[in-house]
Coordinates of C-alpha atoms in Angstrom, one line a residue:
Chain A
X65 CA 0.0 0.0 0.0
X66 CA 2.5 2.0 0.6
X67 CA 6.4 2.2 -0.3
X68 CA 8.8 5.1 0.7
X69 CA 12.2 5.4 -0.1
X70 CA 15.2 7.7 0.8
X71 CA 11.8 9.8 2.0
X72 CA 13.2 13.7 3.8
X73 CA 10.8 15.9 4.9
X74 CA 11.7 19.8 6.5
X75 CA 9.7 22.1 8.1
X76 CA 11.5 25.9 7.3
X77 CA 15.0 24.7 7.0
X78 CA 14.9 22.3 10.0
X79 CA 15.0 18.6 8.8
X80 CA 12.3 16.8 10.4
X81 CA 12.8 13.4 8.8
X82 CA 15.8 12.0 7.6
X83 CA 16.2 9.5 5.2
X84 CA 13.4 7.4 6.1
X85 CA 12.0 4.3 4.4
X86 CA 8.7 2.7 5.3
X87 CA 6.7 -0.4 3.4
X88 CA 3.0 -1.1 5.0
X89 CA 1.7 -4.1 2.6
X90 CA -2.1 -4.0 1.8
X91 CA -4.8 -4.6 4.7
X92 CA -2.1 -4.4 7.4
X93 CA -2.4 -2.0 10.3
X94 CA 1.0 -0.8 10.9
X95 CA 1.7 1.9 13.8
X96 CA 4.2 4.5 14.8
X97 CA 5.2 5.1 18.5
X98 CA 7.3 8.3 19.2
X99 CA 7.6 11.5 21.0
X100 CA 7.1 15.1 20.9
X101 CA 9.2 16.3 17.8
X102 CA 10.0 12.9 16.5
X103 CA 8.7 13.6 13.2
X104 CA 5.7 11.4 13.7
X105 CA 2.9 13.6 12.3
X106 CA 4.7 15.1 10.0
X107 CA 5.5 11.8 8.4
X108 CA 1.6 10.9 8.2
X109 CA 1.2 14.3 6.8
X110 CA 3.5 13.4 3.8
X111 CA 1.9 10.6 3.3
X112 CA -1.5 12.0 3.2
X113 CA -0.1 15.1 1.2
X114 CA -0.7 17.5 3.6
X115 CA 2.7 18.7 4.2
X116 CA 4.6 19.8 0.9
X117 CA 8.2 20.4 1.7
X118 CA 9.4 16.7 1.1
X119 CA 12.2 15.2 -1.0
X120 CA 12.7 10.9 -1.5
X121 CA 10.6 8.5 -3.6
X122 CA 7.1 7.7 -2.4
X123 CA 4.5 5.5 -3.8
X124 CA 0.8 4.7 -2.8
X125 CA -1.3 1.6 -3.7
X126 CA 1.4 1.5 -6.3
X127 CA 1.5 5.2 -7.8
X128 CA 3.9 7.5 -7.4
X129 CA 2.9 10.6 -5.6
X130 CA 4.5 13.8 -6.6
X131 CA 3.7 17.2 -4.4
X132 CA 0.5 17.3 -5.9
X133 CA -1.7 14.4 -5.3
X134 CA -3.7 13.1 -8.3
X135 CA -7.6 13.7 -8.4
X136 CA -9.3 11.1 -6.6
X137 CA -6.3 11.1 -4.0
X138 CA -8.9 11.2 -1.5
X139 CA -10.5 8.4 -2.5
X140 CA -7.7 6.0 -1.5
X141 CA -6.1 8.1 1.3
X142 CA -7.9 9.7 4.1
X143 CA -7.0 10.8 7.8
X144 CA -8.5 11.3 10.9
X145 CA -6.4 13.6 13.4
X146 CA -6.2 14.1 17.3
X147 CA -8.6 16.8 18.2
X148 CA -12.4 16.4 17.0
X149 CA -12.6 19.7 18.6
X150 CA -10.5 21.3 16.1
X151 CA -11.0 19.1 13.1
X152 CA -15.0 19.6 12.4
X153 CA -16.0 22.8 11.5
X154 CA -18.0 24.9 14.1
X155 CA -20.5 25.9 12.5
X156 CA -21.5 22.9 9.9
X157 CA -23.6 20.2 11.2
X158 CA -22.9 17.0 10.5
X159 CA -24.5 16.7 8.0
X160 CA -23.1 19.3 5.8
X161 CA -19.4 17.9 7.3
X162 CA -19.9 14.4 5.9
X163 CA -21.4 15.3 2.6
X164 CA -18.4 18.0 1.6
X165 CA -16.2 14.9 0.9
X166 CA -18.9 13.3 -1.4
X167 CA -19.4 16.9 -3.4
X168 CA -15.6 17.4 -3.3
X169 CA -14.9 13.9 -5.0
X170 CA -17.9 14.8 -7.5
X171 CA -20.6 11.8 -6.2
X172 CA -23.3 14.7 -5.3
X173 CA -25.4 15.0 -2.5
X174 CA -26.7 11.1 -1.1
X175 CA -28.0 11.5 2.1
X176 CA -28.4 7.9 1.9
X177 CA -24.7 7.6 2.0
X178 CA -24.7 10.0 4.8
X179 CA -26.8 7.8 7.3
X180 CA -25.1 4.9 6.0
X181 CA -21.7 6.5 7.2
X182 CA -23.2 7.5 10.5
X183 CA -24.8 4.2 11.3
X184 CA -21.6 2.8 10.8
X185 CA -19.7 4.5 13.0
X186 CA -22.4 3.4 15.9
X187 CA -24.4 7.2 15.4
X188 CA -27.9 7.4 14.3
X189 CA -29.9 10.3 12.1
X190 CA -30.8 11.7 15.9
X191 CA -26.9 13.5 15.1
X192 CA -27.3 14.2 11.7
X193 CA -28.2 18.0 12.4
X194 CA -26.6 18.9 15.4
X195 CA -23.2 21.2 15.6
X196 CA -19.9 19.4 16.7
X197 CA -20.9 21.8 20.0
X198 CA -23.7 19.8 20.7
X199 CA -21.6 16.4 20.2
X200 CA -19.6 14.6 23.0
X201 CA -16.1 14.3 22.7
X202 CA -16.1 10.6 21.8
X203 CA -19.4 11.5 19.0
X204 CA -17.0 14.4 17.5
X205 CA -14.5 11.6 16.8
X206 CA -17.4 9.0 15.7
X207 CA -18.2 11.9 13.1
X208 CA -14.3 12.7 12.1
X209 CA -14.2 8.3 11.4
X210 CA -17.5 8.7 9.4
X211 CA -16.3 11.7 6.9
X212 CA -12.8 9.9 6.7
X213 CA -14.6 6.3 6.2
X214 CA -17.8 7.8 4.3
X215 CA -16.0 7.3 0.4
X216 CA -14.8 4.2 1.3
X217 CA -10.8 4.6 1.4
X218 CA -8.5 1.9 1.2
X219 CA -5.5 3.6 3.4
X220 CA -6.6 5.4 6.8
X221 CA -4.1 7.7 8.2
X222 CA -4.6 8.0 12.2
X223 CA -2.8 10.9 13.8
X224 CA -3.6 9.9 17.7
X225 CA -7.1 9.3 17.1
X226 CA -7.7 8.7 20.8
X227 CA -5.2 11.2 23.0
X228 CA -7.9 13.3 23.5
X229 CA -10.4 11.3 24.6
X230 CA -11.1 10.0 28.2
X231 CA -10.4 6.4 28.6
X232 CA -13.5 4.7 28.6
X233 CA -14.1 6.5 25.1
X234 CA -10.7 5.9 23.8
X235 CA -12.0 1.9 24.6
X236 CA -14.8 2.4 22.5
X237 CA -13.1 4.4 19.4
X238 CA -10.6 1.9 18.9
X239 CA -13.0 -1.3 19.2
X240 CA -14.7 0.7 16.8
X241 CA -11.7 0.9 14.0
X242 CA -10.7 -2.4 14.9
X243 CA -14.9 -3.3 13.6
X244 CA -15.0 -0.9 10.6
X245 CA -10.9 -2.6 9.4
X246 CA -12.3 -5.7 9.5
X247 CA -15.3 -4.9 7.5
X248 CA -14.2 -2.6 4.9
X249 CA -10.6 -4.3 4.7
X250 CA -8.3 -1.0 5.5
X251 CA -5.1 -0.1 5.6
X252 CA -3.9 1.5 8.6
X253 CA -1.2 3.7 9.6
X254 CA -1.6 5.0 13.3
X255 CA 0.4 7.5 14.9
X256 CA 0.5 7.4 18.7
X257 CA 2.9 8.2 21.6
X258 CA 1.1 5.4 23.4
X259 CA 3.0 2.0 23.3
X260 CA -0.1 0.6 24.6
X261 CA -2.6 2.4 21.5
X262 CA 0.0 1.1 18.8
X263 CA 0.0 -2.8 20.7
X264 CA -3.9 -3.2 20.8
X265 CA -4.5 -1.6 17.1
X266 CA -1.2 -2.9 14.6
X267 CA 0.5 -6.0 13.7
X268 CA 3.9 -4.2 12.9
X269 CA 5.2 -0.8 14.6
X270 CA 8.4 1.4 14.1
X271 CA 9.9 2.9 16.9
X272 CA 10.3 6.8 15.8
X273 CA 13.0 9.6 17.2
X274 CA 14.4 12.5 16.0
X275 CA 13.3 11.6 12.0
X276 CA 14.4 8.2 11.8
X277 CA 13.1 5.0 12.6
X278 CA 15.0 3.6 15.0
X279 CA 13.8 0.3 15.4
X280 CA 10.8 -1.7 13.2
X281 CA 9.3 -4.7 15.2
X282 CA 6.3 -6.8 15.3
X283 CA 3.5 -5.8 18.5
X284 CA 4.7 -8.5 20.4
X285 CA 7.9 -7.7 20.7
X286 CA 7.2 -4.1 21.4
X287 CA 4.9 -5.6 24.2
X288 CA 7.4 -7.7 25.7
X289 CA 10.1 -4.9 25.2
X290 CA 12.4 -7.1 22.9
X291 CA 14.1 -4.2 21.5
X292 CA 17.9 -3.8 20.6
X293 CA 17.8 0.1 20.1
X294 CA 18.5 2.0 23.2
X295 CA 16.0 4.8 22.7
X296 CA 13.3 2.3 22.0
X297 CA 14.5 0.6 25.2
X298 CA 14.3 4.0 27.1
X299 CA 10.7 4.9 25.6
X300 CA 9.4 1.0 26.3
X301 CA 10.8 1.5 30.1
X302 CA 9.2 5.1 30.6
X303 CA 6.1 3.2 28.9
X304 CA 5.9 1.0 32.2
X305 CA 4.6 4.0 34.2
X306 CA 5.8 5.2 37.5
X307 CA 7.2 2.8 40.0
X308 CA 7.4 4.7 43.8
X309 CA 10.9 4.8 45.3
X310 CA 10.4 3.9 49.0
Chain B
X28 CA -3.3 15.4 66.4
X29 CA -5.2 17.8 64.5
X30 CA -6.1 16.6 60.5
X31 CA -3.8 18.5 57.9
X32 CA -7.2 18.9 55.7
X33 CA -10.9 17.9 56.1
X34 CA -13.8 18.6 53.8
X35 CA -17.0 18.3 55.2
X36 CA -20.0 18.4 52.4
X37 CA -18.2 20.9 50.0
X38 CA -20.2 22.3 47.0
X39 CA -19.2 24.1 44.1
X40 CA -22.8 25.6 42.4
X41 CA -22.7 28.2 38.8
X42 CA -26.0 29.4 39.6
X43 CA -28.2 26.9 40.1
X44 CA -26.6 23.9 38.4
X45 CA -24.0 22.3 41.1
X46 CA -20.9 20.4 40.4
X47 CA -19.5 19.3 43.3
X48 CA -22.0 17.4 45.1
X49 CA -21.1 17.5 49.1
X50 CA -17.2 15.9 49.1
X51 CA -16.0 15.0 52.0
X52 CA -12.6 13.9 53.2
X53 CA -10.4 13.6 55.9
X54 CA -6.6 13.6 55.0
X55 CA -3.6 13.8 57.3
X56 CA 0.2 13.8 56.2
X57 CA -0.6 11.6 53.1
X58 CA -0.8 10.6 49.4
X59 CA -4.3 10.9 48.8
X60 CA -5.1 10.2 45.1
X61 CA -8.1 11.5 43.2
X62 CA -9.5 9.8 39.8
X63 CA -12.0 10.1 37.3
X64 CA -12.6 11.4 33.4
X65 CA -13.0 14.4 32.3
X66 CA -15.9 16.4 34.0
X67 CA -15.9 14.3 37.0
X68 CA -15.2 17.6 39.2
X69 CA -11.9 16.2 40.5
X70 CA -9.8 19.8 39.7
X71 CA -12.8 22.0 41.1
X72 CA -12.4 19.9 44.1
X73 CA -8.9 20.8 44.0
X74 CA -9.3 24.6 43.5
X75 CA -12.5 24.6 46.4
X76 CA -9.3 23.6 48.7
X77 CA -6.9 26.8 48.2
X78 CA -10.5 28.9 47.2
X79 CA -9.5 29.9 43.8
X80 CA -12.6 28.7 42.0
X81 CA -13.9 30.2 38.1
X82 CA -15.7 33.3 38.1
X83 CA -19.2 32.7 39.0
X84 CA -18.8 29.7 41.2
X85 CA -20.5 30.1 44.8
X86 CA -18.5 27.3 47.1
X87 CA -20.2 26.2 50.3
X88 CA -19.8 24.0 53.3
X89 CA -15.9 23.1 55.0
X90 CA -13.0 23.4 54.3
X91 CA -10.6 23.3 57.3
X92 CA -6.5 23.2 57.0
X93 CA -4.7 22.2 59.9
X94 CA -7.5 23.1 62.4
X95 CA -8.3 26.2 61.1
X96 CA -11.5 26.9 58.6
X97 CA -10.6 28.5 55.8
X98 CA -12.4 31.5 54.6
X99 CA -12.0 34.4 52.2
X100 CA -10.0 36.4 54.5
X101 CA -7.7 33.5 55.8
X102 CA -6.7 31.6 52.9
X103 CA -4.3 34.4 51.6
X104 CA -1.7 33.5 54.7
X105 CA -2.0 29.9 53.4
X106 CA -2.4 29.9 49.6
X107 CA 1.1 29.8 48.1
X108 CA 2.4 29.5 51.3
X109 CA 1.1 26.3 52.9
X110 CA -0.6 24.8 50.8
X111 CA 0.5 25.1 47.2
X112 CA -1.0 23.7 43.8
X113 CA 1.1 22.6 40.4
X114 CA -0.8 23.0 37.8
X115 CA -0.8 20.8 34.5
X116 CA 0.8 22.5 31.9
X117 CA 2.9 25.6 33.7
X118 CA 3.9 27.8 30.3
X119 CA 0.6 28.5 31.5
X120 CA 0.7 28.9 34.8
X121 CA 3.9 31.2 35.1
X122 CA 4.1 34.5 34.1
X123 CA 4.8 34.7 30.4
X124 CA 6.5 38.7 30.5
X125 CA 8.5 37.2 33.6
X126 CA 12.3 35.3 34.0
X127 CA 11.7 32.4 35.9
X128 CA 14.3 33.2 38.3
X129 CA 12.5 36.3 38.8
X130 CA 9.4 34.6 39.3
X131 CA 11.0 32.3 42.3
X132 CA 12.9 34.9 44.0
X133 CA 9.3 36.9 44.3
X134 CA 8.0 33.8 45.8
X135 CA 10.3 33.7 48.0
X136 CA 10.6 37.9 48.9
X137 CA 6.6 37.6 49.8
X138 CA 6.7 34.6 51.5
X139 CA 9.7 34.0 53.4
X140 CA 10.7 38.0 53.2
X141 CA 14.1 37.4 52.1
X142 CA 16.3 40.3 51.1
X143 CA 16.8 40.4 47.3
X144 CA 20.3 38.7 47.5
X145 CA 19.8 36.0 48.9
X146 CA 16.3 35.3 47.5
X147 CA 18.6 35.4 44.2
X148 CA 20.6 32.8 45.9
X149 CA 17.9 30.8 47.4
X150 CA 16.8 30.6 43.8
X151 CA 19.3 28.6 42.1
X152 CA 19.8 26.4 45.3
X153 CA 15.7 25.6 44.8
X154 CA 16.3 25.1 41.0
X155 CA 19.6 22.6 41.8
X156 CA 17.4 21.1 44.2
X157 CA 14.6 19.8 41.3
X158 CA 17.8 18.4 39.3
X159 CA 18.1 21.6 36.9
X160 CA 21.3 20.8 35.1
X161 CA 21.7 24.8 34.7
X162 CA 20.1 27.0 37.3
X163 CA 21.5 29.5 36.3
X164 CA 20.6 29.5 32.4
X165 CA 17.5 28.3 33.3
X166 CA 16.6 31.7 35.7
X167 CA 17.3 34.0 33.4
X168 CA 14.9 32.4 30.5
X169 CA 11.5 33.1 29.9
X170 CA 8.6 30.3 30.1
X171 CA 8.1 30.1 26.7
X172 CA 11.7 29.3 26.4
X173 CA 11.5 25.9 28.1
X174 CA 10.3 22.9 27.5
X175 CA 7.4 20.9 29.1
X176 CA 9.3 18.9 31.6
X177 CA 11.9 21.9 32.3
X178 CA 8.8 24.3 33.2
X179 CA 7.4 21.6 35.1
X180 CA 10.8 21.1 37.1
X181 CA 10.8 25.6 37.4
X182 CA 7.0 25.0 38.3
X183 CA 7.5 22.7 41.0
X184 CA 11.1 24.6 42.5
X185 CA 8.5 27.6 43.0
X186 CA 5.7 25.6 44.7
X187 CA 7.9 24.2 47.0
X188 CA 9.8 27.2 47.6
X189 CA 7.7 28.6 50.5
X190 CA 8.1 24.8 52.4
X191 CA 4.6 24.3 52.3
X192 CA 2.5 21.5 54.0
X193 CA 0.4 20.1 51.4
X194 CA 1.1 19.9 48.0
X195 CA -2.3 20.0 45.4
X196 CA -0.6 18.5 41.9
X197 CA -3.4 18.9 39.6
X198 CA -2.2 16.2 36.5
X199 CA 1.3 17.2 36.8
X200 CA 2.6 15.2 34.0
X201 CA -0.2 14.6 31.7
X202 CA 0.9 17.0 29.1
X203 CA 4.6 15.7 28.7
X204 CA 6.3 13.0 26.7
X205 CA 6.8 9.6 29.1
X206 CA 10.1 9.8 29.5
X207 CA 10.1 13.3 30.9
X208 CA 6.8 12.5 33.0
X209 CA 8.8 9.6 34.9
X210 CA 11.6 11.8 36.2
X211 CA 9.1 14.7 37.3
X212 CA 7.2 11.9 39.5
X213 CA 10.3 10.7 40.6
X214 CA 10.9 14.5 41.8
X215 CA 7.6 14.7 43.2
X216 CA 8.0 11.7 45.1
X217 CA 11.4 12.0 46.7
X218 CA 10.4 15.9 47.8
X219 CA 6.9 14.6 49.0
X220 CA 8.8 12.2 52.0
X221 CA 11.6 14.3 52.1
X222 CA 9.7 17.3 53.4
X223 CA 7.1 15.0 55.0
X224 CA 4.4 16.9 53.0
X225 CA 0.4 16.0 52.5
X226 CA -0.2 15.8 48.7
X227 CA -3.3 15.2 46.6
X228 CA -2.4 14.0 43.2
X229 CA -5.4 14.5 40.9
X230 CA -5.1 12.3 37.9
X231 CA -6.9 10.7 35.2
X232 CA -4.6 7.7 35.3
X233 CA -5.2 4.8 37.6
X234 CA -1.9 3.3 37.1
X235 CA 0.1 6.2 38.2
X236 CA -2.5 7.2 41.7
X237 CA -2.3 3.9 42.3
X238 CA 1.5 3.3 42.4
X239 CA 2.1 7.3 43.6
X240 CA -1.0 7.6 46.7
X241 CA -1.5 5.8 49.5
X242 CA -5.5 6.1 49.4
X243 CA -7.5 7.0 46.2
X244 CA -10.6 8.7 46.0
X245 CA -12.7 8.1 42.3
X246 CA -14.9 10.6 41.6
X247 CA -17.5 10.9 38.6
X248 CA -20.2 13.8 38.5
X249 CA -19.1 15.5 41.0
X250 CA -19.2 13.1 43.5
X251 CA -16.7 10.9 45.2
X252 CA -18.3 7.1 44.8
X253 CA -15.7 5.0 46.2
X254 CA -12.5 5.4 48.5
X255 CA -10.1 3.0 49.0
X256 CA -6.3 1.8 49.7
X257 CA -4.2 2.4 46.6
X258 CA -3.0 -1.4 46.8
X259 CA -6.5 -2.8 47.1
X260 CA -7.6 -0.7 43.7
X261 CA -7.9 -4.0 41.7
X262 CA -10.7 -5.5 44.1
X263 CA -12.4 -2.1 43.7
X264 CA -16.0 -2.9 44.1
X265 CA -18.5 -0.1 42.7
X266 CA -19.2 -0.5 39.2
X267 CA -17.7 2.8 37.9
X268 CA -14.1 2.2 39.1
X269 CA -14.7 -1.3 37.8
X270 CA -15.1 0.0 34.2
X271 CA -12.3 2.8 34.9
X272 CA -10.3 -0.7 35.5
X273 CA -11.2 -2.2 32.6
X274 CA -10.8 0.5 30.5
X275 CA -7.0 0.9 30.7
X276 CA -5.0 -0.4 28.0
X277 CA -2.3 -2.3 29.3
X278 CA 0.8 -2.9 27.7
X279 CA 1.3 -6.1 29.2
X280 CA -0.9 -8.6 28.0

């Protein structure tokens, strides 16, 4: 699904990712644990061609992407990011919010389509009107799944879907994308700087600092903290939470 | 002995919707831990202590620090001085337009009335004391010029600078990187016995109050609705801790 090469990315002049290389095959769910300022977001932001300063060779579900994505880019590719407080408009309902991708990518209105997307992301026409102000935190990030899942991509780019979200919710959003990958046979690629995220939702993980991957490992060695890298060791440790002295 | 802090039926109202429903709590020289999501009312609880509530919040019923009930007039001798909170993320909390070592030494002018000299040296002996690699670089920059876990260690030199009694850490480390958060609760910890302080460590994660406290209190709409012994959290028996517990992703398996 996707295949990156040589891939350097800079924000300004700074170089946020160095020389990285990355191969997610079809219908896996492959995750990347790093953080603050490890390049992590940026690196999903390539991918999804959000962020244009980037040099290397990059191809996805075999084409090669340039800076400018092809039409119908958004048809394959789609991304759901941290904050559903940020990322729904304030003042469109739902409804307008999950129909803009359908009028952007030229299918028209189909409300159909729209309580389709909604029922599968466990909401029902009850939300179909209200402002992301009148949502819950956990609905606002049911709704940002449904717009991202409502033209039926094959690569979903998860920028810590679930950091902003109380636990019991987090529980319940990611039982939810683990539902809709099985059903609709996705590819992920999730961002977190939660070991624990990256273990319940991927098969494969890369260990991320300063730009690089320093380490690329299956779950369960990232669970059991078989890692050679000393970084990835340091992260895994810290990962274990506090332990009191006396 | 007299209790270091007891709450007897303390409400926090906006008008006529309340959201702190009657908390009470008795706590001595202690770790007490307080859980919940978000909403559950566990940092209005914290702010009813020290009486530094939102605009438009009416707080009722007792709060009483080492003997004495606190009031409007009285909690100015204590807030800052004996009993002082550390907020969550403190390029908020500290004064943007001011040098942290400035910052500190005024703490420590206003509460301790040292002379400008020594408040300067008093300073950098605090900031060596929270494991500051360079006090001195570090007092002469500006909030925004640190990072989250360096503010935090600045944050927590200046709450402690006045020696208080009872510390009110309102989720100290939830907005930095792991790594960084373990050495900050290692801080927090070894200061805690060291000064023989009270703390309540207000968190929304089970793993850390539970290792951290010695008692944790779980709270959801505004109301406390179970206490218990940090090392008996696992056999917690109402039905919202339960699903707090299951909740948690661990890493283990």
């Amino acid at each position: 699904m996707i295949a990156a090469r040589t891939l350097i990315a800079r924000h300004g002049g700074h170089r946020v990712i160095g020389n990285l290389s990355l191969d997610v095959a079809d219908g896996e769910s492959f995750g990347v644990v790093g953080e603050s300022g490890s390049g992590k977001s940026t690196l999903l932001r390539v991918i999804a061609g959000l962020h244009r300063n980037w040099s290397g060779e990059l191809a996805i579900a075999g084409q090669r992407q340039n800076r400018d994505r092809p039409r119908g880019f958004g048809r394959v590719v789609e991304m759901v990011f941290q904050d559903p407080y940020g990322s729904l408009h304030p003042r469109q309902t739902v409804d307008r919010v999950l129909a803009e991708p359908l009028l952007v990518q030229g299918f028209g209105y189909d409300s159909s389509r729209i309580v389709g997307a909604l029922r599968d992301v466990g909401l029902d026409a009850s939300h179909r009107f209200r402002y992301p102000h009148q949502l819950s935190g956990g609905q606002r990030q049911r709704v940002a799944i449904a717009r991202a899942l409502i033209l039926r991509p094959k690569l979903l780019l998860l920028d810590e879907p679930t950091s902003a979200l109380d636990a019991s919710v987090q529980a319940e959003i990611l039982a939810l994308l683990r539902r809709l990958r099985e059903q609709h046979g996705m590819t992920f690629v999730l961002v977190s700087h939660s070991l624990a995220v990256v273990t319940t939702m991927c098969e494969r993980a890369a260990v991320m600092h300063e730009g690089r991957f320093v380490e690329e490992v299956v779950v369960d060695d990232l669970r059991d903290g078989n890692l050679r890298d000393a970084y990835a060791r340091e992260l895994f440790a810290a990962s274990r939470g506090f332990r009191r002295a006396g | 002995m007299t209790n270091l802090l007891a709450l007897d039926d303390v409400r926090v109202r906006f008008r006529e919707h309340e959201v702190l429903h009657g908390v009470g709590l008795v706590m001595g020289r202690e770790r007490i831990g307080i859980v919940g999501e978000s909403g559950a009312g566990k940092s209005m609880l914290g702010r009813a202590v020290i009486r530094l509530l939102p605009p438009g919040a009416t707080l009722s019923g007792i709060v009483a620090f080492d003997g004495v009930t606190l009031d409007d007039r009285n909690i100015g001798a204590r807030r800052g001085r004996r009993i002082a909170l550390i907020p969550q993320d403190p390029r908020f909390s500290l004064n943007p337009a001011m040098t942290v070592g400035d910052q500190i030494a005024e703490v420590l002018r206003v509460h301790r009335r040292l002379a400008a000299g020594d408040a300067r040296r008093e300073t950098l002996r605090l900031l060596n004391s929270v494991r500051m690699r360079d006090p001195e670089l570090v007092s002469k920059r500006y909030p925004h010029q640190l990072s989250g876990g360096i503010g935090q260690r600045a944050m927590i030199a200046m709450m402690l600078a006045p020696d208080p009694d009872l510390l009110i850490a309102d989720e100290p480390t939830s907005a930095l990187d792991a790594s960084v958060a373990g050495g900050i609760l290692a801080l927090l910890d070894a200061e805690v016995t060291r000064r023989q302080m009270g703390i309540i460590l207000i968190s929304h994660d089970l793993d850390l109050v539970a290792s951290f406290c010695d008692r944790v209190l779980v709270m959801k709409d505004g109301e406390i609705v179970e206490k218990l012994r940090a090392s008996q959290l696992a056999n917690a028996q109402h039905p919202y801790t339960r699903q707090l517990l299951a909740a948690r992703l661990r890493l283990e398996k």
